[in-house]
Short mmCIF file of C-alpha atoms in Angstrom, two decimals:
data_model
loop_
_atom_site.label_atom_id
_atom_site.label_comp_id
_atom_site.label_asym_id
_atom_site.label_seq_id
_atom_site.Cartn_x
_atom_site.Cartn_y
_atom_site.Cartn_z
CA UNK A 1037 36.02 -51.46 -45.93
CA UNK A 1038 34.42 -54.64 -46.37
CA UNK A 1039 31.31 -55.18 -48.48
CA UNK A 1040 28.44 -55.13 -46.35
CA UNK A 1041 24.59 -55.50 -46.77
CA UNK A 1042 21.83 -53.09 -45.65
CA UNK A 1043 19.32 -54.21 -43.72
CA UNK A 1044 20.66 -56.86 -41.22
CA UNK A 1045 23.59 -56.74 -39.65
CA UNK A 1046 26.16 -58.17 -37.22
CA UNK A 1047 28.02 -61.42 -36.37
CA UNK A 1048 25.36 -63.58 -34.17
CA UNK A 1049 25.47 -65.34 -31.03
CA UNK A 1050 23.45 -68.46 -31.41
CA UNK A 1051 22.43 -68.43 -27.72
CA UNK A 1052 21.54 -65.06 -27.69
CA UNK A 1053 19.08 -64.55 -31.40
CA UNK A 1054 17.34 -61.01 -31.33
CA UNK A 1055 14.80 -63.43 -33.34
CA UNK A 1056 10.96 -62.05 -33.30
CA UNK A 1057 8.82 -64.51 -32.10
CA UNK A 1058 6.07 -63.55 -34.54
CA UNK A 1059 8.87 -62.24 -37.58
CA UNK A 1060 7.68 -59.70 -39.60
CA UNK A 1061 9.08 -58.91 -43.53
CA UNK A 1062 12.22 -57.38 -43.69
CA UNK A 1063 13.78 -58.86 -40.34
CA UNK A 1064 16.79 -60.45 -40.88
CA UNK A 1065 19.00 -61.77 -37.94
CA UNK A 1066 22.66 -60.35 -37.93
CA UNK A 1067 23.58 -60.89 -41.57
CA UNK A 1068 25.83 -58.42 -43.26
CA UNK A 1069 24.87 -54.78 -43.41
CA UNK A 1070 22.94 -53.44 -46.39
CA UNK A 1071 20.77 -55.93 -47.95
CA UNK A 1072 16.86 -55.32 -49.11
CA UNK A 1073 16.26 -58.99 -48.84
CA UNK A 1074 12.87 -59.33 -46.98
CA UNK A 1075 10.63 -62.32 -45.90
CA UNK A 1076 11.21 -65.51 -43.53
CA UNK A 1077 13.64 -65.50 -40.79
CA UNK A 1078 16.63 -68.09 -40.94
CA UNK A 1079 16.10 -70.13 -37.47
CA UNK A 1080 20.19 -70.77 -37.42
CA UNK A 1081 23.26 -68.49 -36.72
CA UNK A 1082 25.24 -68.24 -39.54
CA UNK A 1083 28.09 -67.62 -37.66
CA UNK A 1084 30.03 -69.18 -34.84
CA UNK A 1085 28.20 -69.06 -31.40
CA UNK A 1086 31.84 -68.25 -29.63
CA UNK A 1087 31.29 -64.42 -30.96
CA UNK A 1088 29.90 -62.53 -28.29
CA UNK A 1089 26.88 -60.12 -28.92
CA UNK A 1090 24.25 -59.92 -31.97
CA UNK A 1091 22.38 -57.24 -34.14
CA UNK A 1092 18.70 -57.20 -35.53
CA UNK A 1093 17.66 -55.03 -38.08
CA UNK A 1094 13.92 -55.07 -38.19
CA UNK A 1095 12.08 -52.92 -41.17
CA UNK A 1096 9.82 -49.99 -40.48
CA UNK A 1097 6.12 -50.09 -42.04
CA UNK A 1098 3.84 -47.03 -42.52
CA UNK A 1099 1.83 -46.40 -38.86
CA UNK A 1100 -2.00 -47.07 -39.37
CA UNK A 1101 -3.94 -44.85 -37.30
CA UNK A 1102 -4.80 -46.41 -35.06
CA UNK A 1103 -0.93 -47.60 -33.84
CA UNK A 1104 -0.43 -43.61 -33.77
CA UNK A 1105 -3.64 -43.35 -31.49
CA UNK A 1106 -3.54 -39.67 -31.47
CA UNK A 1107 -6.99 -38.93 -32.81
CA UNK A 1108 -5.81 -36.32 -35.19
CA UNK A 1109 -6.23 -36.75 -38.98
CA UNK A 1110 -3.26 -38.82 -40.69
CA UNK A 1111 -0.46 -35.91 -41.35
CA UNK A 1112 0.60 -35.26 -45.26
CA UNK A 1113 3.56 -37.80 -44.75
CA UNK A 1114 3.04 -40.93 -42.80
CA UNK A 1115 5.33 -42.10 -40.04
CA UNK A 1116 6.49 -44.91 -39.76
CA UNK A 1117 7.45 -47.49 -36.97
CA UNK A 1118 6.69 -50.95 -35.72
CA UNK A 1119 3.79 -51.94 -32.92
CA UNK A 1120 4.49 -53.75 -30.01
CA UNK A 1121 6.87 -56.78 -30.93
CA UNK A 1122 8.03 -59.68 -29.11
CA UNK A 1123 12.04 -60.24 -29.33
CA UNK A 1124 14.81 -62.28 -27.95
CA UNK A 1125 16.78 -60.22 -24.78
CA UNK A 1126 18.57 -57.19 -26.55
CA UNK A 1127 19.70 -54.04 -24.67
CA UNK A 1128 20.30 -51.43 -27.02
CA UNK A 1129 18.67 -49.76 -29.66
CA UNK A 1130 18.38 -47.44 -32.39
CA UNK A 1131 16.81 -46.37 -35.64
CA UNK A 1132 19.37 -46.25 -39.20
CA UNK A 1133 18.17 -45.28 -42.72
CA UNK A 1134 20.13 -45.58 -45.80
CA UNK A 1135 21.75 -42.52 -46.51
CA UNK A 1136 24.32 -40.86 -44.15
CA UNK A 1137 23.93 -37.30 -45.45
CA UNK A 1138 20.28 -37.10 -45.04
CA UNK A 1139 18.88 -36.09 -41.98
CA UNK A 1140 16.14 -37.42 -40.11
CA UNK A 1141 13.56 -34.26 -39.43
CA UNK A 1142 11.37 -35.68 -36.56
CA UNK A 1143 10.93 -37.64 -33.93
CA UNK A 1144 12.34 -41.01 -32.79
CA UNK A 1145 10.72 -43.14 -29.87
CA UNK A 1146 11.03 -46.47 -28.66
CA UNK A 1147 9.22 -48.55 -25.40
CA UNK A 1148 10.32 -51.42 -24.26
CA UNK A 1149 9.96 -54.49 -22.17
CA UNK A 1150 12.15 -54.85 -19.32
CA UNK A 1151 12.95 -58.97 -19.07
CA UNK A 1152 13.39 -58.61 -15.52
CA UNK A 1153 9.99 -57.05 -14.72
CA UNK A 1154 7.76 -57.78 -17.52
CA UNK A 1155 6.83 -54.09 -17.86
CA UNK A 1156 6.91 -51.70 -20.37
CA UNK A 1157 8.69 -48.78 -20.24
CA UNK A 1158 7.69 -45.23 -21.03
CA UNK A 1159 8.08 -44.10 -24.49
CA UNK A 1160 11.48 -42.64 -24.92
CA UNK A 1161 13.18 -40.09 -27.25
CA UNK A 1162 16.06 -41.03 -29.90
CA UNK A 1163 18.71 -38.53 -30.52
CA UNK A 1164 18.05 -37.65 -34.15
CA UNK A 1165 20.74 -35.78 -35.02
CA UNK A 1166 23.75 -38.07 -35.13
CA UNK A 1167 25.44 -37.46 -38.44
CA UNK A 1168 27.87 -34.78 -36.59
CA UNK A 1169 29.32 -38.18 -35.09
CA UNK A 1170 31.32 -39.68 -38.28
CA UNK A 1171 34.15 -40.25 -39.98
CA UNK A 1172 35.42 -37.20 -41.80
CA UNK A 1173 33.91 -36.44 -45.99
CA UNK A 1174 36.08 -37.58 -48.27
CA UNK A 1175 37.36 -40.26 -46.39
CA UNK A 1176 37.18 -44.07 -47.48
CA UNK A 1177 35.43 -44.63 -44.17
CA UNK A 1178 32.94 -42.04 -44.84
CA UNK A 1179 32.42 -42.28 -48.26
CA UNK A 1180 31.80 -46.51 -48.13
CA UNK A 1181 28.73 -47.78 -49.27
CA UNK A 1182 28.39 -49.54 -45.29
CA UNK A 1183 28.17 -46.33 -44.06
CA UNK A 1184 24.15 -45.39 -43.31
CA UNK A 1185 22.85 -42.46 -41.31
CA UNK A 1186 21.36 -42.83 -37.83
CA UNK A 1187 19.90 -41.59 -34.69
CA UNK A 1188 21.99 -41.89 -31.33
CA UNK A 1189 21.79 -45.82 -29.35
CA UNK A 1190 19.89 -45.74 -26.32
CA UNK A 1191 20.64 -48.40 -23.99
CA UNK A 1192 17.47 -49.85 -22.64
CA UNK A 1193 18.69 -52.86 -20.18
CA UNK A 1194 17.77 -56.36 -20.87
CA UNK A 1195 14.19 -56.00 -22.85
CA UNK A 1196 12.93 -58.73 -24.65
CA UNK A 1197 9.67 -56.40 -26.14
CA UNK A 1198 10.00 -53.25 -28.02
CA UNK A 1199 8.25 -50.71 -30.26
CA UNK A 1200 8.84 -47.62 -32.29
CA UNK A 1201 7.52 -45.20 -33.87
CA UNK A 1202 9.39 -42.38 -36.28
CA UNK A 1203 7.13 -39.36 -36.76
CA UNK A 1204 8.24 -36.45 -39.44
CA UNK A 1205 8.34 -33.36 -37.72
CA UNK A 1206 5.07 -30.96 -38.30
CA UNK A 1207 4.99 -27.63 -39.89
CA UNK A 1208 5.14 -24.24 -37.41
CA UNK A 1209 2.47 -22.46 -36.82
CA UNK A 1210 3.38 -19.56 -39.11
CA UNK A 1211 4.00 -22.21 -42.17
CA UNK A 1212 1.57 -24.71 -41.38
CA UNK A 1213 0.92 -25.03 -45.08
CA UNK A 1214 3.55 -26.46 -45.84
CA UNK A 1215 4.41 -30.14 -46.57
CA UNK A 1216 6.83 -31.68 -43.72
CA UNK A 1217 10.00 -33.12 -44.97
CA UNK A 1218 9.68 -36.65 -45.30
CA UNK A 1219 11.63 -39.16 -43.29
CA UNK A 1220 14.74 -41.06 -45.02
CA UNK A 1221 14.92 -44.03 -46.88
CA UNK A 1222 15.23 -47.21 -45.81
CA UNK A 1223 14.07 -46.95 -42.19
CA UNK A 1224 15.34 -49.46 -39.91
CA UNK A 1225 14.90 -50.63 -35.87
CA UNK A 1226 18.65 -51.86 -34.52
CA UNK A 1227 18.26 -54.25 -31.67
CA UNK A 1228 21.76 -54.47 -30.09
CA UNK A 1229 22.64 -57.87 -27.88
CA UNK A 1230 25.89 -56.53 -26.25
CA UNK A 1231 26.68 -60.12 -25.51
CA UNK A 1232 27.90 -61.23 -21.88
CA UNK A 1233 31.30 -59.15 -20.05
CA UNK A 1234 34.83 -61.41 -20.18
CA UNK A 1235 34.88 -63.38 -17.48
CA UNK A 1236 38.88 -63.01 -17.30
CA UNK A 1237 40.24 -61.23 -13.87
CA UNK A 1238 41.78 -58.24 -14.56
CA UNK A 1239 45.58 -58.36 -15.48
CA UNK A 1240 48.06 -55.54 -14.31
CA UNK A 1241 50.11 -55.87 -17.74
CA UNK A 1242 53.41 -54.18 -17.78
CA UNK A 1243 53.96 -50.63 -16.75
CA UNK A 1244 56.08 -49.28 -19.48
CA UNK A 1245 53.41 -51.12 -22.19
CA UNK A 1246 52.37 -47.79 -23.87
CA UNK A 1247 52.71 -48.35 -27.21
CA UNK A 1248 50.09 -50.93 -27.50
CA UNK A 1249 47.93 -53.42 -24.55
CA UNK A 1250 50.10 -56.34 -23.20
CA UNK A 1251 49.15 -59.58 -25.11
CA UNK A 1252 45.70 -60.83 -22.98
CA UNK A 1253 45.81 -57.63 -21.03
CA UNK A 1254 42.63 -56.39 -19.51
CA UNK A 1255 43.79 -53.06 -18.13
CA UNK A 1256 46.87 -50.98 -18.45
CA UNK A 1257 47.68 -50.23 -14.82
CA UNK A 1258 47.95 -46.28 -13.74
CA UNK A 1259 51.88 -45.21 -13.82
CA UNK A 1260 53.51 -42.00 -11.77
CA UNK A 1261 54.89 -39.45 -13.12
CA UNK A 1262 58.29 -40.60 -13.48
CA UNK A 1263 57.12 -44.00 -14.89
CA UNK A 1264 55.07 -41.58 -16.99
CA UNK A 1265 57.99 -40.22 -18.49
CA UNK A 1266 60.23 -42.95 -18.78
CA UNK A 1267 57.50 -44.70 -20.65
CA UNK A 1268 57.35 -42.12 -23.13
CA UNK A 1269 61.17 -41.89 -23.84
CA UNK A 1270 61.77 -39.20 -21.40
CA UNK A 1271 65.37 -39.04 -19.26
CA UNK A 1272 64.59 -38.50 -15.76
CA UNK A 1273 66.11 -34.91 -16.13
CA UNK A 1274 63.93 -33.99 -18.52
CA UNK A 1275 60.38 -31.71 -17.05
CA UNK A 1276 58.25 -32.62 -20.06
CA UNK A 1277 54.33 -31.66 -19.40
CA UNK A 1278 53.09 -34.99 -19.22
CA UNK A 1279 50.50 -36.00 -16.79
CA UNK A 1280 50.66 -39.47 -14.98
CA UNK A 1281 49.23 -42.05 -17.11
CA UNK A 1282 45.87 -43.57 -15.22
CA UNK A 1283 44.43 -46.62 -15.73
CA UNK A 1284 42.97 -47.87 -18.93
CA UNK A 1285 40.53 -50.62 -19.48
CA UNK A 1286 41.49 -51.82 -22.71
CA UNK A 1287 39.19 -53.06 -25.44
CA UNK A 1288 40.45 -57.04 -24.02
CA UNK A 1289 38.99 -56.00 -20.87
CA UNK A 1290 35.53 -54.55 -22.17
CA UNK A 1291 35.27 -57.44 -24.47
CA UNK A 1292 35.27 -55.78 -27.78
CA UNK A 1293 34.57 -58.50 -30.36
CA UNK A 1294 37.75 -57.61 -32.74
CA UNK A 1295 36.55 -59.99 -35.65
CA UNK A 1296 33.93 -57.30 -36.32
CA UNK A 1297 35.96 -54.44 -36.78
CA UNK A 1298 38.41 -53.23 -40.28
CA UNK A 1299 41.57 -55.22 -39.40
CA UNK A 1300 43.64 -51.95 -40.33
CA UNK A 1301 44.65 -48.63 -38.71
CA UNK A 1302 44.11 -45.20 -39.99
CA UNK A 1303 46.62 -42.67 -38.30
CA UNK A 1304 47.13 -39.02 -38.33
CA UNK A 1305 50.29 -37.02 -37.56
CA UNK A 1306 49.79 -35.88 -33.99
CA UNK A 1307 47.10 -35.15 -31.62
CA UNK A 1308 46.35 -31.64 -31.32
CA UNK A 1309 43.29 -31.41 -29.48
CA UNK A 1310 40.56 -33.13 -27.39
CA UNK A 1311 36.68 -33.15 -28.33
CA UNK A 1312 35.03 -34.42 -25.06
CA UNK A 1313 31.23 -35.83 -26.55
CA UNK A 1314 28.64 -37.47 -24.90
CA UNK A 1315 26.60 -40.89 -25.93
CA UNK A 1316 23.51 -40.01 -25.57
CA UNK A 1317 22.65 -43.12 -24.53
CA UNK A 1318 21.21 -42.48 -21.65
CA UNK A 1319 21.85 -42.22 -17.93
CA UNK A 1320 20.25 -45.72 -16.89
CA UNK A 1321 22.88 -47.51 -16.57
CA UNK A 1322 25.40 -48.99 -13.30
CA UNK A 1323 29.19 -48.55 -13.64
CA UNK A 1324 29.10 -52.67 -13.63
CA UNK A 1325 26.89 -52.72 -16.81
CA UNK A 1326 29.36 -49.80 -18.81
CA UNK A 1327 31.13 -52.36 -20.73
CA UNK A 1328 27.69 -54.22 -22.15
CA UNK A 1329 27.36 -50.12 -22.79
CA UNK A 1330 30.07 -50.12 -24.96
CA UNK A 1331 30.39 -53.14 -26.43
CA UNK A 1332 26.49 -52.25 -27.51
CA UNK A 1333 27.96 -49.16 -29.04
CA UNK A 1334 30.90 -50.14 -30.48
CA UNK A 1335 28.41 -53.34 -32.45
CA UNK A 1336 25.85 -50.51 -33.42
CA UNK A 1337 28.74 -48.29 -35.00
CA UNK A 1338 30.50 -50.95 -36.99
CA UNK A 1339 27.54 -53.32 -37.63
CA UNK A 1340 24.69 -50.49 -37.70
CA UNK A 1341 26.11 -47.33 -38.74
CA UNK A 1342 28.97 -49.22 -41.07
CA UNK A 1343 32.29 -47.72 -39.33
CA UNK A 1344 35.42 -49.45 -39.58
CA UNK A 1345 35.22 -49.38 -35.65
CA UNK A 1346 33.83 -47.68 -32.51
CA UNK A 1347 34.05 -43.79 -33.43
CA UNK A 1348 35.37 -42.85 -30.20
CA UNK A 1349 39.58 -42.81 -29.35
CA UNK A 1350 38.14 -43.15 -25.22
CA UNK A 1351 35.43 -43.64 -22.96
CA UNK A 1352 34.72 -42.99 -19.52
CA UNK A 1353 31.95 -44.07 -17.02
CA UNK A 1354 30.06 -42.68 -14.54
CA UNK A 1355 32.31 -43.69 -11.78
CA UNK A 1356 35.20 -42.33 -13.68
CA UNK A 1357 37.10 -45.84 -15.55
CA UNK A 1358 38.72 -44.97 -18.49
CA UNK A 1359 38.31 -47.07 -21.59
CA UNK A 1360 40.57 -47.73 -24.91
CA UNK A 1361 37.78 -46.69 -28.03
CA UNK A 1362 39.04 -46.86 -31.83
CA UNK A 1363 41.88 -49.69 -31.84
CA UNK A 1364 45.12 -48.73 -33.50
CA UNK A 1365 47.63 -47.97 -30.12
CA UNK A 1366 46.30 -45.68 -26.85
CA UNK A 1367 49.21 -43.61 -27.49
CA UNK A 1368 49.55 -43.21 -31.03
CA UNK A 1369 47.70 -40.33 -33.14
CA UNK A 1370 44.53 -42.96 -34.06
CA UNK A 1371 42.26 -41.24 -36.70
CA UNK A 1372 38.42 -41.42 -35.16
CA UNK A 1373 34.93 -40.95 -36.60
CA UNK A 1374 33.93 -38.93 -33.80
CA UNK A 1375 33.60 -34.88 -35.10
CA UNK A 1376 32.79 -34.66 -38.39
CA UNK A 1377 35.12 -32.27 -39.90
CA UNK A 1378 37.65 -32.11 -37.18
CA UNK A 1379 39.08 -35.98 -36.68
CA UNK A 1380 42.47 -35.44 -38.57
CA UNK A 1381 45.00 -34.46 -35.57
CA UNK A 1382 42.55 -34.69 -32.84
CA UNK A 1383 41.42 -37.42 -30.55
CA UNK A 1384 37.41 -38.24 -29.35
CA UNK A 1385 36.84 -38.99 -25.53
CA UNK A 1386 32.97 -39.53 -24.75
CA UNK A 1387 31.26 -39.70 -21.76
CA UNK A 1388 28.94 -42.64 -21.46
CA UNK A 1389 25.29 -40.94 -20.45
CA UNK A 1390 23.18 -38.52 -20.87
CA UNK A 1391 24.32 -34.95 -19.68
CA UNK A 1392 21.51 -32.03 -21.85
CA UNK A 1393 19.56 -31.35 -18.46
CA UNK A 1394 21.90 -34.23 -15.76
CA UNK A 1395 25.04 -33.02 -14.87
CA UNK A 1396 27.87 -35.36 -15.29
CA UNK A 1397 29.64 -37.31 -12.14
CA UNK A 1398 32.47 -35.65 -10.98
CA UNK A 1399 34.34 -38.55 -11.15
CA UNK A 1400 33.53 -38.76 -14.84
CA UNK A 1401 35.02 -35.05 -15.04
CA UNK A 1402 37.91 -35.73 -13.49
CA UNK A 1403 38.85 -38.97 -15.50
CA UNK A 1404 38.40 -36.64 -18.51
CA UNK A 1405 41.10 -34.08 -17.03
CA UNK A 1406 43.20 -37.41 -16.11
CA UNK A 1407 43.30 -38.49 -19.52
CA UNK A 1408 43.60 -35.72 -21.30
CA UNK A 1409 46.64 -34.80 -19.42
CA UNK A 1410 48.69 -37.98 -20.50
CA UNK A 1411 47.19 -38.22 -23.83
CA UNK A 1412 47.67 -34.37 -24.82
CA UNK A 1413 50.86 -34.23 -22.83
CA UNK A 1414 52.75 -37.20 -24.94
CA UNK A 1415 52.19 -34.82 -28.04
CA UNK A 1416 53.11 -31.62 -26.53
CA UNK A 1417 49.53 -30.29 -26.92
CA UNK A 1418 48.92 -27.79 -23.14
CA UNK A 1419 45.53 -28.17 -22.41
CA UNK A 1420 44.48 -24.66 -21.43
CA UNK A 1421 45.45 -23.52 -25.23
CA UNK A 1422 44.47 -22.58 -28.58
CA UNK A 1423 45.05 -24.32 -31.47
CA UNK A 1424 44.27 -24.46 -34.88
CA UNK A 1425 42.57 -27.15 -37.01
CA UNK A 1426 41.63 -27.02 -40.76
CA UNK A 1427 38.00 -28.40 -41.20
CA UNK A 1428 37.41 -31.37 -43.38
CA UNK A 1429 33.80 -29.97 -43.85
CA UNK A 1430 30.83 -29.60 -41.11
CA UNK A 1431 27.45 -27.66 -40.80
CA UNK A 1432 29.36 -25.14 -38.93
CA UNK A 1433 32.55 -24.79 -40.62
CA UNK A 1434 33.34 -25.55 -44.66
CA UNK A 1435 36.37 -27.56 -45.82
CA UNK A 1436 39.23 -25.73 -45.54
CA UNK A 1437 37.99 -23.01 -42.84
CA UNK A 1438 40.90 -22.38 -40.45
CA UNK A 1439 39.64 -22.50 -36.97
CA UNK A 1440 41.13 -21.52 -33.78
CA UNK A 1441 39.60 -23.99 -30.86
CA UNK A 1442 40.27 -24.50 -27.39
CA UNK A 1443 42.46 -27.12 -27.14
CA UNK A 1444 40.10 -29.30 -25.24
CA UNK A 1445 37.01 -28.77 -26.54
CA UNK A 1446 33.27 -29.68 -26.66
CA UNK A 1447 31.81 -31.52 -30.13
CA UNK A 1448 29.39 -28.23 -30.70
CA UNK A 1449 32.83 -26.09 -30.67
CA UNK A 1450 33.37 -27.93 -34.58
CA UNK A 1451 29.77 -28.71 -34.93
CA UNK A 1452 26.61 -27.49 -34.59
CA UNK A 1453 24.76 -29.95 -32.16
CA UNK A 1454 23.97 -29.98 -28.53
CA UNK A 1455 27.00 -32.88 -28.06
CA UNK A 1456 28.47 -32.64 -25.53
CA UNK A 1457 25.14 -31.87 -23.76
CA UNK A 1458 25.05 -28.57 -21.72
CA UNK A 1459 25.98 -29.88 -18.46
CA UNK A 1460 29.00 -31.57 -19.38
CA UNK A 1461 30.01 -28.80 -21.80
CA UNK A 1462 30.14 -26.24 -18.71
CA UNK A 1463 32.37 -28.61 -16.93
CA UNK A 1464 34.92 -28.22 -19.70
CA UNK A 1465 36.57 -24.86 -18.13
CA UNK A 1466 37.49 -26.84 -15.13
CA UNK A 1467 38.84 -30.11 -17.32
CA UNK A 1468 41.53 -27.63 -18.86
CA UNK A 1469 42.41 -26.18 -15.53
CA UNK A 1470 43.08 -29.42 -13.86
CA UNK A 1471 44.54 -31.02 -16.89
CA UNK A 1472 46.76 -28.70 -17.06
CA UNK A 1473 47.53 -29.08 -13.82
CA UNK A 1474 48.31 -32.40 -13.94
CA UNK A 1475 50.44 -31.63 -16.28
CA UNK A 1476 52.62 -29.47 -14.25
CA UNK A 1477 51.61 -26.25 -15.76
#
């Protein structure tokens, strides 16, 4: 991985500066990741204002009293956050710290400014608990010194405003003696600039291009069955259970900013199993605005979280497009940072949204069972099976644990977490039914 700084991160767009207008210590616009340089804020990009998109990395300070305007004495440890805050337009955000393997036990909220309105929003939650979405331990990925821990993005619209606050999480009633964990290290606010969608039409690109995206391709066009299986080497005699391949949006046509990412692959053997996840970014958000979405991901999990690239192998949207994630080859066995102990032989589809207490679109359900299909089927893997993965280490499994797993599974199935929210994880019966399905079974 390349050597990056802590507290300021990303390549920035010159026309688009998440620059405070009033710049407190510790901001620094879009340098690299890791640094503890504080102070002034440079007024210049330092980097070409061709790349799309920008991250600011804006350092917590200790909440006075009156910012937490509770009226309750100041707890045993202090939180921490930042008061209201004038920015450039950003549209995603999120809180890191410095060290991946400690967890943040509290609460994260943000409000922000809406530049279309001139209101403030609501304060709204953070998903704390994000560590379950990372590259596997032991791996150079995971063990890099880039690599910080974080809550989930939350995707906020075009805000040019924002504050936070991170509270440590209070003692129960029957310990209330005791001293509440204190928050992490190194506490940091992410404001993501997605930067603006290609402006390129879509391109059909060829319809046996599996292996990798046609050069300049925007989308790899939905094949039938038979195309489906000529693609993948198959004679037409052959009945192999492969589903027809739908359409893909690759990372070309979502604008992914590939100067930002680790220039090399990681591959595993095969793909054994699906774990369907969700973002947790939140629901607010049109089907026309899903690639800012993940662009604005894919920036906070290279640039914020220090990933070699987005952690996800696909996306999908609420209206059911499917989207190329981690880079490497849709069809090839590319090694995500999307289930912590289970990415070796697996692949990572998420669901862009929200789905704890929202159920997810149908359409978005059936894209899943769509993809899965083609993706499982070119390995052999039948969707409505069992399987068994080895665990590179989780809070639910130790390394080494053999685990039989549905073969199209929910993140909580190798973790313990609410991912894929429990909405979308009841939908997951009827994803291996019509999967399979569409794979001929």
């Amino acid at each position: 991985m390349r050597a990056f700084i802590a507290s300021a991160i990303g390549v920035t767009c010159a026309a688009a500066l998440l620059l405070p207008l009033a710049a407190p210590a510790g901001a620094a616009p879009d340098t690299p990741a890791h640094s503890t340089a504080t102070g002034s804020v440079p007024a210049e990009a330092s980097e070409p204002a061709a790349l799309p998109g920008s991250t600011r990395s804006l350092a917590l300070s200790p909440l006075s009293a009156a910012a937490r305007a509770t009226g309750e004495p100041a707890p045993a440890v202090a939180g921490q956050g930042l008061t209201e805050l004038d920015v450039h337009a950003f549209s995603m955000v999120g809180v890191v710290w410095d060290d991946v393997n400690t967890e943040l036990h509290g609460t994260a909220q943000v409000r922000t400014r809406s530049t279309d309105t001139g209101r403030w929003s609501g304060w709204q939650d953070l998903e704390t608990h994000n560590a379950e979405h990372s590259a596997d331990p032991g791996t150079p990925e995971r063990e890099s010194a880039a690599v910080r821990g974080s809550t989930a993005p939350l995707w906020v619209g075009a805000s040019d405003g924002v504050e936070v606050r991170v509270n440590p999480e209070a003692p129960g009633p029957r310990d209330a003696s005791a001293t509440p964990v204190p928050l992490p290290a190194g506490l940091h606010l992410e404001l993501v600039d997605p930067g603006k969608d290609p402006q390129e039409p879509p391109a059909t690109g060829a319809a046996g291009a599996d292996r990798a995206a046609p050069q300049g391709a925007t989308a790899l066009p939905a094949l039938s069955r038979s195309a489906t299986d000529a693609a993948a080497g198959y004679a037409p005699a052959a009945k192999p259970y492969i589903g027809p391949r739908p359409r893909i949006i690759t990372r070309k046509g979502w604008g992914a900013d590939e100067k930002i990412r680790e220039s090399a692959f990681a591959y595993t053997k095969t793909v054994k199993a699906a774990f369907v996840h969700h973002s947790a970014t939140g629901n607010n958000y049109t089907c026309s605005q899903a690639p800012s979405v993940l662009r604005g991901i894919y920036r906070y999990h290279v640039k914020s979280n220090g990933w070699r690239d987005i952690g996800y192998n696909f996306a999908v949207d609420k209206c059911g497009n499917i989207y190329e994630g981690r880079a490497g080859g849709v069809t090839k066995a590319v090694m995500g940072a999307h289930t912590l102990g289970f990415n070796t032989n697996t692949m990572g589809v998420v669901v862009l949204g929200t789905y704890s207490s929202s159920n997810p679109p149908s359409a978005a359900v059936n894209a899943v069972a769509k993809l899965t299909a083609w993706k499982l089927g070119l390995f052999k893997a039948n969707p409505k099976g069992k399987v068994t993965l080895v665990s590179g280490g989780s809070n639910k499994y130790k390394k080494g644990k053999k685990v039989k797993l549905n073969v199209i599974s929910g993140h909580r199935d190798g973790f313990a977490t609410e991912c894929p929210g429990a909405r979308l994880y009841k939908k997951l019966g009827t994803t291996r039914t019509s999967s399979a399905r569409l794979q001929g079974r």
